[in-house]
């Protein structure tokens, strides 16, 4: 990209530096702009040292100014632009004898421009380093940024074109009024004046047509960007939010979308302003076949339609409904407060506190017998404002209660507001993802399972009858979702070997689990064989145990989903940790290997420890103090090496309390619970 184009795309703080650089008369910005490509293609450094090269470039510069002047004349550009180009050429004549001075000046300006660019790039790099958690910019985002910059440039050019058109019209109007006031009786002079006026009118007509055509092209770009924002970027954000609700580590930050939506809205409001100016100009000067009279209504309708579509899409639910002490979002309990936050992605300061958001429940409830209705208690209306947002976005943060359980019954919270600005009025609506409403905390586990299943599989967020014909999940889908549960609770997800252990529990031994499917019924309704609980109850119990009692071990990478058959070829005293498959609310045990006098491996296990046990004594202290009674009732700790071969003290020593043996605070519990006979 040319250096001048890069400069034009900088943020306002650096554009101000460019303006200050070209504030004097040494080298006009207009010349730099219109001859940018040629200027950057010359060796000004050599010209500053070589008189002949400098003279050649000086002469070509004057020729290029003549060419540019001719373009302005032929293109019907304003009289002012033509005048300025002639004045710049005359000003450069002072370098006729010493053209190398001009070359030196141009070289100096180019160097200063590079310094501004380098400072801007350095500032951008520093900002990227500071925001380490920002997602990496994709090719799609870079493409949008490029198109946004191009759109803003076109709007700026259009603004300049409107001003030139107004100058043209003023020139015509002045000469037309002068002609009428003078009222000459000389036919030849009168004919000549009419020719001049007709030429001016023809130029005005051509300029109006050119501007209207350019406005159509500009709106083509706006529409293309709008499709990308609404049908791609916003849809992808909504899916990321849906996955994040069930634990996925996806970014749901709206700041970038807000920036794009706001820029697009600003450009469309500028186009509406241009159309209003055209209508004003047409009110002063119009004529037969006036293109403004013919084309403006269609353009007005198009820009208003695009703006309406943009504004309607800009109203979103930024934070889905959740209770402070719930398992996750989208499970709400009657008579307990929940929070939900809406956001308007068109950030205009003048709208702060001006738009009221109203909240309601199940406005489009399915016509199903027995479907419950709920009332939202508390403030039903709140203003969008910037004070409640960490990022300064336009948000409305609600706190509500539900008056009044079916954990597969889905409900939606609706929001509506009215956008009113610059005689543009649009009704806006948005809604939450489906929520499950419970009346008792014992229902929360089942309700959360419903939320997980819905947001894992459903791509239609308003499908309230999803569970009437519930699809199965593939193992890759389920495995990823289960891993998210650990990741969101403990910052460490499930590894592939741990997922294989879980898949084996569900599907038995398979060469590959990728083609395996699991139904909603098997996930959350049918009991695991030989137990009185479902797979989800078992898994959720393990997750609770890890979060409450084993989080340090889990975060430090200790493997807790293990197969005890791995011990058969290890040295005596090697042990591994594994979750129990027979405890409803989660249990953890350990197995170790011993060898018979004949050298046969003997893998032993201990009765699983429950959350009640771990509430009395930390698991690492159990491992430290565990004993069995061998021959002659001599207690012995058989746990020597953590699988595969790490000495126990090296593996767990950092967790031990300072006291041990008779001085340990856990000694009473150890004596009654942790001595086993085999």
XYZ file of C-alpha atoms in Angstrom:
678
model
C 0.000 0.000 0.000
C 1.238 3.499 -0.864
C 2.597 5.588 2.003
C -0.028 8.299 1.521
C -2.850 5.742 1.625
C -1.458 4.320 4.885
C -1.406 7.801 6.382
C -5.036 8.424 5.433
C -6.108 5.264 7.282
C -4.503 6.216 10.598
C -6.484 7.041 13.715
C -7.500 10.642 14.282
C -4.637 11.393 16.687
C -2.092 10.640 13.936
C -4.137 12.320 11.203
C -3.890 15.456 13.321
C -0.095 15.142 13.154
C -0.339 14.895 9.349
C -2.499 18.018 9.291
C 0.059 19.866 11.413
C 2.884 18.666 9.163
C 1.226 20.221 6.088
C -0.058 23.297 7.905
C 2.440 25.685 6.249
C 3.041 26.699 2.619
C 6.305 24.830 2.016
C 4.595 21.890 0.314
C 0.788 21.916 -0.144
C -1.177 18.859 1.004
C -3.316 19.064 -2.151
C -0.259 18.484 -4.346
C 0.868 15.634 -2.082
C -2.597 14.062 -2.353
C -3.258 14.361 -6.082
C 0.299 13.445 -7.146
C 0.869 10.873 -4.367
C 1.699 7.909 -6.615
C 4.181 9.849 -8.754
C 5.824 11.618 -5.787
C 6.489 8.345 -3.956
C 7.971 6.787 -7.089
C 10.834 9.318 -7.419
C 14.333 9.372 -5.909
C 14.166 12.738 -4.092
C 17.233 11.975 -2.029
C 19.361 11.782 -5.185
C 17.635 14.844 -6.660
C 18.582 16.856 -3.561
C 22.249 16.120 -4.418
C 22.138 16.170 -8.248
C 21.111 19.401 -10.044
C 20.271 17.681 -13.341
C 18.020 15.070 -11.698
C 16.391 17.807 -9.602
C 15.700 19.931 -12.710
C 14.153 16.961 -14.521
C 11.857 16.131 -11.608
C 10.987 19.831 -11.211
C 9.843 20.040 -14.847
C 7.839 16.777 -14.592
C 6.206 18.076 -11.399
C 4.981 21.203 -13.217
C 3.728 19.069 -16.118
C 1.819 16.822 -13.712
C 0.190 19.891 -12.162
C -0.935 20.972 -15.629
C -2.347 17.495 -16.266
C -4.200 17.527 -12.944
C -5.634 20.959 -13.740
C -6.930 19.629 -17.066
C -8.562 16.705 -15.270
C -10.372 19.111 -12.967
C -11.611 21.143 -15.921
C -12.762 18.084 -17.881
C -14.318 16.479 -14.809
C -16.267 19.589 -13.949
C -14.545 19.944 -10.573
C -15.049 23.147 -8.614
C -13.533 26.406 -9.676
C -11.718 26.530 -6.351
C -9.756 23.309 -7.014
C -8.734 24.547 -10.439
C -7.638 27.865 -8.970
C -5.558 26.206 -6.240
C -3.677 23.944 -8.650
C -2.739 26.955 -10.807
C -1.621 28.839 -7.682
C 0.556 25.925 -6.507
C 2.265 25.747 -9.892
C 3.026 29.472 -9.789
C 4.353 29.121 -6.242
C 6.804 26.389 -7.297
C 8.322 28.670 -9.948
C 10.538 30.148 -7.235
C 12.598 26.930 -7.316
C 13.375 27.373 -11.044
C 17.022 28.235 -10.377
C 17.568 25.857 -7.458
C 15.256 22.859 -8.000
C 17.323 20.737 -5.569
C 15.882 22.857 -2.714
C 12.393 21.705 -3.660
C 13.631 18.120 -3.883
C 15.113 18.473 -0.411
C 11.810 19.839 0.939
C 9.778 16.973 -0.583
C 12.264 14.418 0.780
C 11.967 15.982 4.252
C 8.155 15.693 4.169
C 8.342 12.037 3.093
C 10.720 11.252 5.969
C 8.420 12.967 8.469
C 5.473 10.981 7.117
C 7.395 7.743 7.711
C 8.074 8.811 11.299
C 4.348 9.303 11.897
C 3.607 5.892 10.400
C 6.298 4.226 12.504
C 4.983 5.847 15.688
C 1.456 4.684 14.878
C 2.618 1.124 14.174
C 4.671 1.053 17.382
C 1.687 2.250 19.417
C -0.470 -0.449 17.836
C 2.098 -3.141 18.676
C 2.321 -1.946 22.285
C -1.466 -2.049 22.555
C -1.540 -5.601 21.212
C 1.078 -6.663 23.760
C -0.889 -5.067 26.588
C -4.129 -6.811 25.617
C -2.737 -10.349 25.763
C -6.138 -11.994 26.027
C -7.508 -10.441 22.853
C -8.217 -13.081 20.226
C -5.933 -13.181 17.211
C -7.259 -11.150 14.308
C -8.585 -13.386 11.540
C -8.375 -12.858 7.789
C -12.095 -12.070 7.844
C -11.605 -9.362 10.476
C -8.710 -7.827 8.558
C -10.895 -7.800 5.452
C -13.703 -6.060 7.365
C -11.268 -3.474 8.742
C -10.000 -2.775 5.232
C -13.538 -2.354 3.908
C -14.517 -0.165 6.867
C -11.568 2.106 6.175
C -12.494 2.241 2.500
C -16.104 3.054 3.432
C -15.056 5.917 5.726
C -12.786 7.295 2.985
C -15.643 7.192 0.490
C -17.925 9.032 2.907
C -15.247 11.693 3.409
C -14.884 12.044 -0.360
C -18.648 12.242 -0.698
C -18.708 15.034 1.878
C -16.146 16.914 -0.202
C -18.219 16.252 -3.339
C -21.326 17.698 -1.679
C -19.412 20.857 -0.815
C -18.126 21.155 -4.392
C -21.627 20.604 -5.737
C -22.921 23.370 -3.504
C -20.170 25.696 -4.762
C -21.031 24.820 -8.353
C -24.693 25.532 -7.741
C -23.903 28.806 -5.998
C -21.791 29.842 -8.984
C -24.603 29.006 -11.415
C -27.230 30.668 -9.226
C -25.138 33.812 -8.875
C -24.623 34.154 -12.640
C -28.233 33.300 -13.352
C -29.500 35.938 -10.929
C -26.982 38.476 -12.312
C -28.186 37.742 -15.847
C -31.790 38.352 -14.859
C -30.948 41.567 -12.987
C -28.873 43.084 -15.806
C -31.551 42.358 -18.404
C -29.372 43.182 -21.431
C -31.147 44.039 -24.712
C -28.171 43.080 -26.900
C -29.252 39.812 -28.533
C -25.711 38.657 -29.266
C -24.611 39.323 -25.688
C -27.772 37.727 -24.390
C -27.168 34.624 -26.503
C -23.591 34.386 -25.258
C -24.729 34.692 -21.626
C -27.312 31.940 -22.168
C -24.600 29.669 -23.588
C -22.489 30.245 -20.483
C -25.464 29.558 -18.214
C -26.356 26.419 -20.173
C -22.779 25.171 -19.883
C -22.842 25.787 -16.140
C -26.210 24.004 -15.852
C -24.890 21.058 -17.870
C -21.910 20.812 -15.524
C -24.232 21.027 -12.518
C -26.440 18.294 -13.961
C -23.397 16.069 -14.631
C -22.147 16.653 -11.092
C -25.526 15.754 -9.598
C -25.668 12.570 -11.658
C -22.105 11.711 -10.676
C -22.845 12.227 -7.007
C -26.026 10.154 -7.098
C -24.181 7.392 -8.899
C -21.372 7.535 -6.333
C -23.930 7.364 -3.555
C -25.342 4.176 -5.061
C -21.864 2.641 -5.186
C -21.254 3.709 -1.582
C -24.497 2.033 -0.480
C -23.440 -1.141 -2.327
C -20.370 -1.211 -0.079
C -22.496 -0.529 3.002
C -24.862 -3.366 2.118
C -22.011 -5.796 1.506
C -20.474 -4.967 4.890
C -23.858 -5.169 6.600
C -24.357 -8.706 5.284
C -20.944 -9.733 6.625
C -21.609 -8.161 10.037
C -25.142 -9.484 10.519
C -25.085 -12.836 8.713
C -21.530 -13.893 9.556
C -19.811 -12.039 12.404
C -22.895 -11.586 14.607
C -24.083 -15.154 13.977
C -20.613 -16.485 14.860
C -20.595 -14.391 18.053
C -24.024 -15.752 19.000
C -22.785 -19.323 18.541
C -19.641 -18.561 20.578
C -21.839 -17.140 23.332
C -24.049 -20.220 23.230
C -21.003 -22.501 23.606
C -19.472 -20.263 26.287
C -22.662 -20.689 28.327
C -21.814 -24.387 28.666
C -18.135 -23.895 29.424
C -16.369 -23.390 26.082
C -13.353 -21.038 26.321
C -14.657 -18.916 23.420
C -14.354 -15.120 23.465
C -17.686 -13.311 23.753
C -16.274 -9.781 23.806
C -18.481 -7.379 21.824
C -16.100 -4.417 21.583
C -14.978 -5.144 18.008
C -18.526 -5.715 16.771
C -19.615 -2.514 18.516
C -16.875 -0.581 16.725
C -17.962 -1.951 13.333
C -21.690 -1.459 13.923
C -21.092 2.107 15.134
C -18.917 2.966 12.121
C -21.503 1.568 9.709
C -24.300 3.507 11.441
C -22.265 6.737 11.346
C -21.703 6.320 7.606
C -25.397 5.683 6.944
C -26.435 8.720 8.953
C -23.925 10.739 6.933
C -25.544 9.510 3.713
C -28.948 10.561 5.073
C -27.409 13.974 5.750
C -26.103 14.148 2.150
C -29.558 13.274 0.803
C -31.102 15.976 2.939
C -28.557 18.450 1.537
C -29.433 17.383 -2.009
C -33.092 17.997 -1.270
C -32.188 21.462 0.032
C -30.138 22.222 -3.103
C -32.943 20.949 -5.335
C -35.307 23.331 -3.522
C -33.137 26.234 -4.673
C -32.293 25.071 -8.208
C -34.198 22.476 -10.210
C -34.929 21.894 -13.886
C -36.455 19.417 -16.311
C -35.026 15.899 -15.964
C -33.413 16.835 -12.637
C -31.711 13.545 -11.521
C -32.119 14.399 -7.827
C -35.890 14.572 -8.202
C -35.919 11.167 -9.912
C -33.366 9.208 -7.885
C -33.483 10.620 -4.354
C -36.672 8.780 -3.183
C -35.222 5.365 -4.065
C -31.889 6.204 -2.435
C -33.668 7.488 0.675
C -35.696 4.297 0.919
C -32.582 2.162 0.494
C -30.481 3.960 3.104
C -33.342 3.887 5.632
C -33.843 0.166 4.999
C -30.150 -0.572 5.522
C -30.053 1.559 8.663
C -33.164 -0.134 10.069
C -31.678 -3.577 9.470
C -28.407 -2.532 11.124
C -30.124 -1.041 14.183
C -32.401 -4.040 14.692
C -29.415 -6.404 14.603
C -27.408 -4.190 16.972
C -29.666 -4.905 19.971
C -28.357 -8.067 21.681
C -28.241 -9.894 25.005
C -24.634 -9.491 26.125
C -24.863 -11.573 29.327
C -27.380 -14.412 29.386
C -29.706 -14.842 32.407
C -28.008 -16.426 35.418
C -28.327 -16.811 39.176
C -25.396 -15.848 41.424
C -25.112 -19.336 42.936
C -26.267 -21.488 40.038
C -24.312 -24.231 38.261
C -24.215 -22.046 35.170
C -26.274 -19.553 33.156
C -29.795 -20.186 31.814
C -31.024 -22.163 34.851
C -33.294 -19.883 36.915
C -35.164 -20.602 40.125
C -38.441 -19.064 41.178
C -38.195 -16.456 43.942
C -34.416 -16.155 43.547
C -32.894 -13.106 41.853
C -31.272 -13.507 38.455
C -29.395 -11.021 36.272
C -29.311 -10.435 32.519
C -27.645 -7.685 30.485
C -28.647 -6.256 27.094
C -26.387 -4.142 24.884
C -26.880 -1.823 21.922
C -23.926 -2.054 19.551
C -24.406 1.390 17.992
C -22.555 3.563 20.480
C -23.706 7.146 20.055
C -23.046 9.326 23.143
C -26.265 11.251 22.562
C -28.223 8.003 23.165
C -26.830 7.549 26.686
C -29.870 7.157 29.004
C -32.187 8.013 26.093
C -33.381 4.488 25.150
C -35.635 2.584 27.566
C -35.504 -1.215 27.469
C -38.619 -3.159 28.492
C -38.502 -6.795 29.637
C -41.164 -9.508 29.372
C -41.407 -13.303 29.417
C -42.474 -15.832 26.768
C -44.085 -13.355 24.395
C -44.270 -16.125 21.756
C -44.918 -19.138 23.983
C -45.585 -22.464 22.198
C -49.209 -23.624 22.114
C -48.569 -26.742 24.171
C -50.940 -28.040 26.833
C -49.528 -27.532 30.324
C -46.867 -25.011 29.274
C -46.309 -22.768 32.290
C -46.448 -18.983 32.255
C -44.194 -16.803 34.424
C -44.246 -13.174 35.467
C -41.072 -11.120 35.799
C -41.068 -9.197 39.063
C -39.099 -6.011 39.654
C -38.194 -3.121 37.359
C -39.634 -3.872 33.917
C -37.991 -0.886 32.194
C -34.431 0.425 32.285
C -32.375 2.907 30.239
C -29.428 1.845 28.115
C -26.379 3.591 29.574
C -22.582 3.520 29.575
C -22.097 3.600 33.361
C -22.922 -0.095 33.905
C -20.428 -1.408 31.335
C -16.743 -2.076 31.989
C -15.992 -1.292 28.329
C -18.213 1.789 28.119
C -20.806 0.064 25.932
C -24.514 0.951 25.854
C -26.015 -1.607 28.266
C -29.035 -2.205 30.500
C -28.325 -4.567 33.414
C -31.492 -6.136 34.889
C -32.047 -7.860 38.262
C -35.308 -9.804 38.498
C -37.356 -12.469 40.273
C -39.678 -15.079 38.754
C -43.004 -15.750 40.447
C -44.106 -19.381 40.595
C -40.737 -28.098 37.518
C -40.196 -29.244 34.428
C -36.500 -29.259 33.528
C -37.055 -29.811 29.780
C -39.473 -26.875 29.480
C -37.745 -23.918 27.814
C -38.602 -20.236 28.239
C -37.339 -17.030 26.618
C -36.903 -13.563 28.143
C -37.772 -10.800 25.665
C -36.496 -7.218 25.483
C -37.663 -4.288 23.361
C -36.735 -0.630 23.014
C -37.201 2.297 20.646
C -34.394 3.972 18.685
C -35.083 7.637 17.958
C -32.391 9.922 16.499
C -32.267 12.507 13.684
C -35.925 11.866 12.696
C -35.140 8.122 12.415
C -37.401 5.898 14.537
C -36.946 2.104 14.733
C -38.476 -0.451 17.127
C -35.822 -2.887 18.358
C -36.235 -6.367 19.846
C -33.933 -9.047 21.197
C -34.255 -12.100 23.423
C -32.228 -14.349 25.668
C -31.238 -17.885 24.907
C -33.841 -20.335 26.262
C -33.785 -20.716 30.048
C -34.998 -23.534 32.299
C -36.960 -22.454 35.373
C -36.885 -24.585 38.510
C -38.629 -24.261 41.851
C -36.253 -26.330 43.993
C -32.469 -26.573 44.183
C -32.662 -30.362 43.811
C -33.760 -29.798 40.208
C -30.684 -27.780 39.301
C -28.556 -30.739 38.210
C -31.188 -31.964 35.729
C -31.895 -28.429 34.532
C -28.217 -27.798 33.828
C -28.084 -31.042 31.831
C -30.924 -29.667 29.660
C -29.039 -26.396 29.110
C -25.870 -28.284 28.165
C -27.668 -30.511 25.685
C -29.622 -27.661 24.079
C -26.653 -25.332 23.583
C -24.370 -28.136 22.439
C -26.699 -29.235 19.620
C -29.345 -26.616 18.834
C -28.541 -23.989 16.196
C -32.025 -22.430 16.421
C -31.950 -20.428 19.685
C -35.734 -19.862 19.679
C -36.671 -23.547 19.331
C -38.642 -23.988 22.547
C -39.819 -27.461 21.488
C -36.271 -28.799 21.106
C -36.790 -31.611 23.633
C -39.975 -32.794 21.925
C -37.776 -34.371 19.255
C -34.343 -34.312 20.832
C -31.355 -35.259 18.631
C -28.500 -37.509 19.701
C -24.959 -36.209 20.179
C -21.829 -37.621 18.589
C -19.016 -38.567 20.923
C -16.733 -35.750 19.627
C -19.512 -33.251 20.464
C -20.169 -34.723 23.898
C -16.477 -35.180 24.738
C -15.732 -31.554 23.916
C -18.661 -30.355 26.043
C -17.621 -32.542 29.009
C -14.099 -31.163 28.763
C -15.521 -27.625 28.850
C -17.153 -28.403 32.202
C -13.770 -29.104 33.776
C -12.117 -26.234 31.912
C -14.657 -23.649 33.089
C -14.681 -24.973 36.679
C -10.966 -25.649 37.221
C -9.144 -24.041 34.209
C -7.965 -27.489 33.064
C -9.966 -29.554 30.600
C -9.962 -33.307 29.959
C -7.051 -34.891 28.100
C -7.526 -37.393 25.275
C -6.729 -40.454 27.411
C -9.207 -39.273 30.066
C -11.885 -38.784 27.412
C -11.152 -42.304 26.127
C -11.790 -43.683 29.635
C -15.184 -41.920 29.737
C -16.040 -43.075 26.204
C -15.183 -46.653 27.209
C -17.633 -46.348 30.113
C -20.392 -45.209 27.729
C -19.769 -47.316 24.630
C -17.515 -50.187 25.674
C -14.210 -50.960 23.989
C -14.039 -49.466 20.470
C -11.273 -48.978 17.920
C -12.486 -45.398 17.509
C -15.269 -43.522 19.276
C -15.753 -40.844 16.611
C -18.758 -42.620 15.056
C -20.442 -43.326 18.404
C -23.667 -41.519 19.306
C -25.409 -41.006 22.647
C -29.067 -40.131 23.127
C -30.462 -37.543 25.519
C -32.158 -40.384 27.395
C -28.924 -42.316 27.919
C -27.110 -39.132 28.951
C -29.525 -37.934 31.611
C -32.445 -40.336 32.173
C -31.350 -43.974 32.036
C -29.328 -45.352 34.928
C -25.825 -46.626 34.277
C -25.898 -50.479 34.359
C -25.720 -51.918 37.899
C -26.244 -48.475 39.518
C -29.133 -46.257 40.573
C -27.890 -43.093 38.849
C -27.453 -41.688 35.331
C -24.221 -40.956 33.515
C -24.733 -37.204 33.971
C -25.290 -37.554 37.744
C -22.056 -39.590 37.995
C -20.028 -37.140 35.902
C -21.414 -34.074 37.661
C -20.613 -35.653 41.033
C -16.993 -36.134 39.973
C -16.824 -32.556 38.719
C -18.149 -31.302 42.068
C -15.611 -33.430 43.976
C -12.709 -32.110 41.881
C -13.830 -28.503 42.262
C -14.457 -28.820 46.020
C -11.691 -31.152 47.219
C -9.185 -32.027 44.477
C -8.709 -28.792 42.542
C -5.005 -28.372 43.380
C -4.181 -31.917 42.243
C -6.276 -31.476 39.114
C -4.777 -28.107 38.158
C -1.259 -29.465 38.709
C -1.889 -32.128 36.087
C -2.399 -35.250 38.199
C -4.249 -37.941 36.241
C -7.464 -39.049 37.967
C -9.216 -40.957 35.164
C -7.030 -44.101 35.100
C -7.316 -47.848 34.399
C -5.869 -50.022 37.165
C -4.725 -52.687 34.667
C -1.846 -50.310 33.861
C -0.213 -51.400 37.147
C 0.419 -55.043 36.234
C 3.852 -54.391 34.756
C 5.031 -51.797 37.278
C 7.272 -52.196 40.335
C 5.847 -53.099 43.730
C 4.189 -50.162 45.505
C 3.270 -48.304 42.319
C -0.196 -46.782 42.665
C -2.574 -44.693 40.617
C -5.593 -42.520 41.362
C -8.981 -43.098 39.784
C -12.562 -42.040 40.157
C -15.032 -44.606 41.400
C -17.721 -45.785 38.987
C -20.065 -46.958 41.721
C -20.522 -43.827 43.874
C -23.488 -41.592 42.949
C -22.133 -38.238 44.128
C -18.521 -38.830 43.188
C -15.875 -40.958 44.817
C -12.129 -41.326 44.407
C -9.936 -44.287 45.186
C -6.454 -45.579 44.510
C -5.103 -48.922 43.384
C -1.600 -50.317 43.906
C 0.342 -53.351 42.802
C 1.969 -55.986 44.997
C 3.559 -59.266 43.973
C 2.996 -62.793 45.290
C 5.900 -65.040 46.307
C 5.659 -66.576 42.820
C 6.008 -63.167 41.153
C 2.381 -62.776 40.064
C 1.108 -59.161 40.131
C -1.692 -58.491 42.606
C -3.555 -55.230 42.001
C -5.416 -54.046 45.069
C -7.902 -51.206 45.562
C -9.384 -49.451 48.537
C -12.996 -48.552 49.153
C -13.704 -45.174 47.472
C -13.497 -41.975 49.499
C -16.538 -39.710 49.246
C -16.990 -35.967 49.593
C -17.832 -36.617 53.265
C -14.408 -38.224 53.778
C -12.605 -35.457 51.900
C -14.451 -32.895 53.989
C -12.670 -34.385 57.031
C -9.179 -34.957 55.637
C -7.466 -33.787 52.420
C -6.854 -36.484 49.849
C -3.087 -35.975 49.880
C -3.094 -36.641 53.636
C -5.020 -39.860 53.014
C -2.295 -40.948 50.586
C 0.388 -39.881 53.036
C -1.044 -41.737 56.058
C -2.854 -44.692 54.493
C -1.908 -48.024 56.064
C -2.799 -51.695 55.793
C -2.265 -54.449 58.352
C -0.005 -57.098 56.942
C 1.399 -60.180 58.697
C 1.568 -59.975 62.485
C -0.770 -56.950 62.308
C 2.068 -54.594 61.491
C 0.694 -51.435 59.780
C 2.370 -50.555 56.502
C 1.815 -47.884 53.843
C 1.845 -49.759 50.510
C 1.838 -46.575 48.388
C 5.403 -45.928 47.256
C 5.445 -44.642 43.644
C 2.801 -42.614 41.833
C 2.256 -44.086 38.377
C 4.374 -44.422 36.363
C 7.391 -44.160 38.689
C 7.402 -40.921 40.756
C 8.290 -41.363 44.463
C 5.261 -40.548 46.609
C 6.977 -37.780 48.603
C 8.182 -36.141 45.403
C 4.665 -36.259 43.961
C 2.685 -35.121 47.025
C 5.194 -33.674 49.486
C 4.431 -30.075 48.535
C 0.836 -30.533 49.730
C 1.645 -32.102 53.122
C 0.975 -30.257 56.376
C 4.020 -29.713 58.572
C 2.931 -32.129 61.293
C 2.669 -35.884 60.807
C 2.233 -39.031 62.860
C 0.851 -38.555 66.391
C 1.026 -34.760 66.034
C -1.140 -34.638 62.924
C -4.531 -32.968 63.260
C -5.940 -35.836 61.208
C -4.607 -38.673 63.456
C -7.974 -39.516 65.056
C -9.660 -39.837 61.679
C -6.716 -41.845 60.360
C -6.875 -44.355 63.235
C -10.588 -44.992 62.754
C -10.902 -44.811 58.990
C -7.619 -45.420 57.203
C -6.254 -48.698 58.557
C -7.385 -51.624 56.428
C -6.889 -55.359 56.731
C -6.438 -57.542 53.692
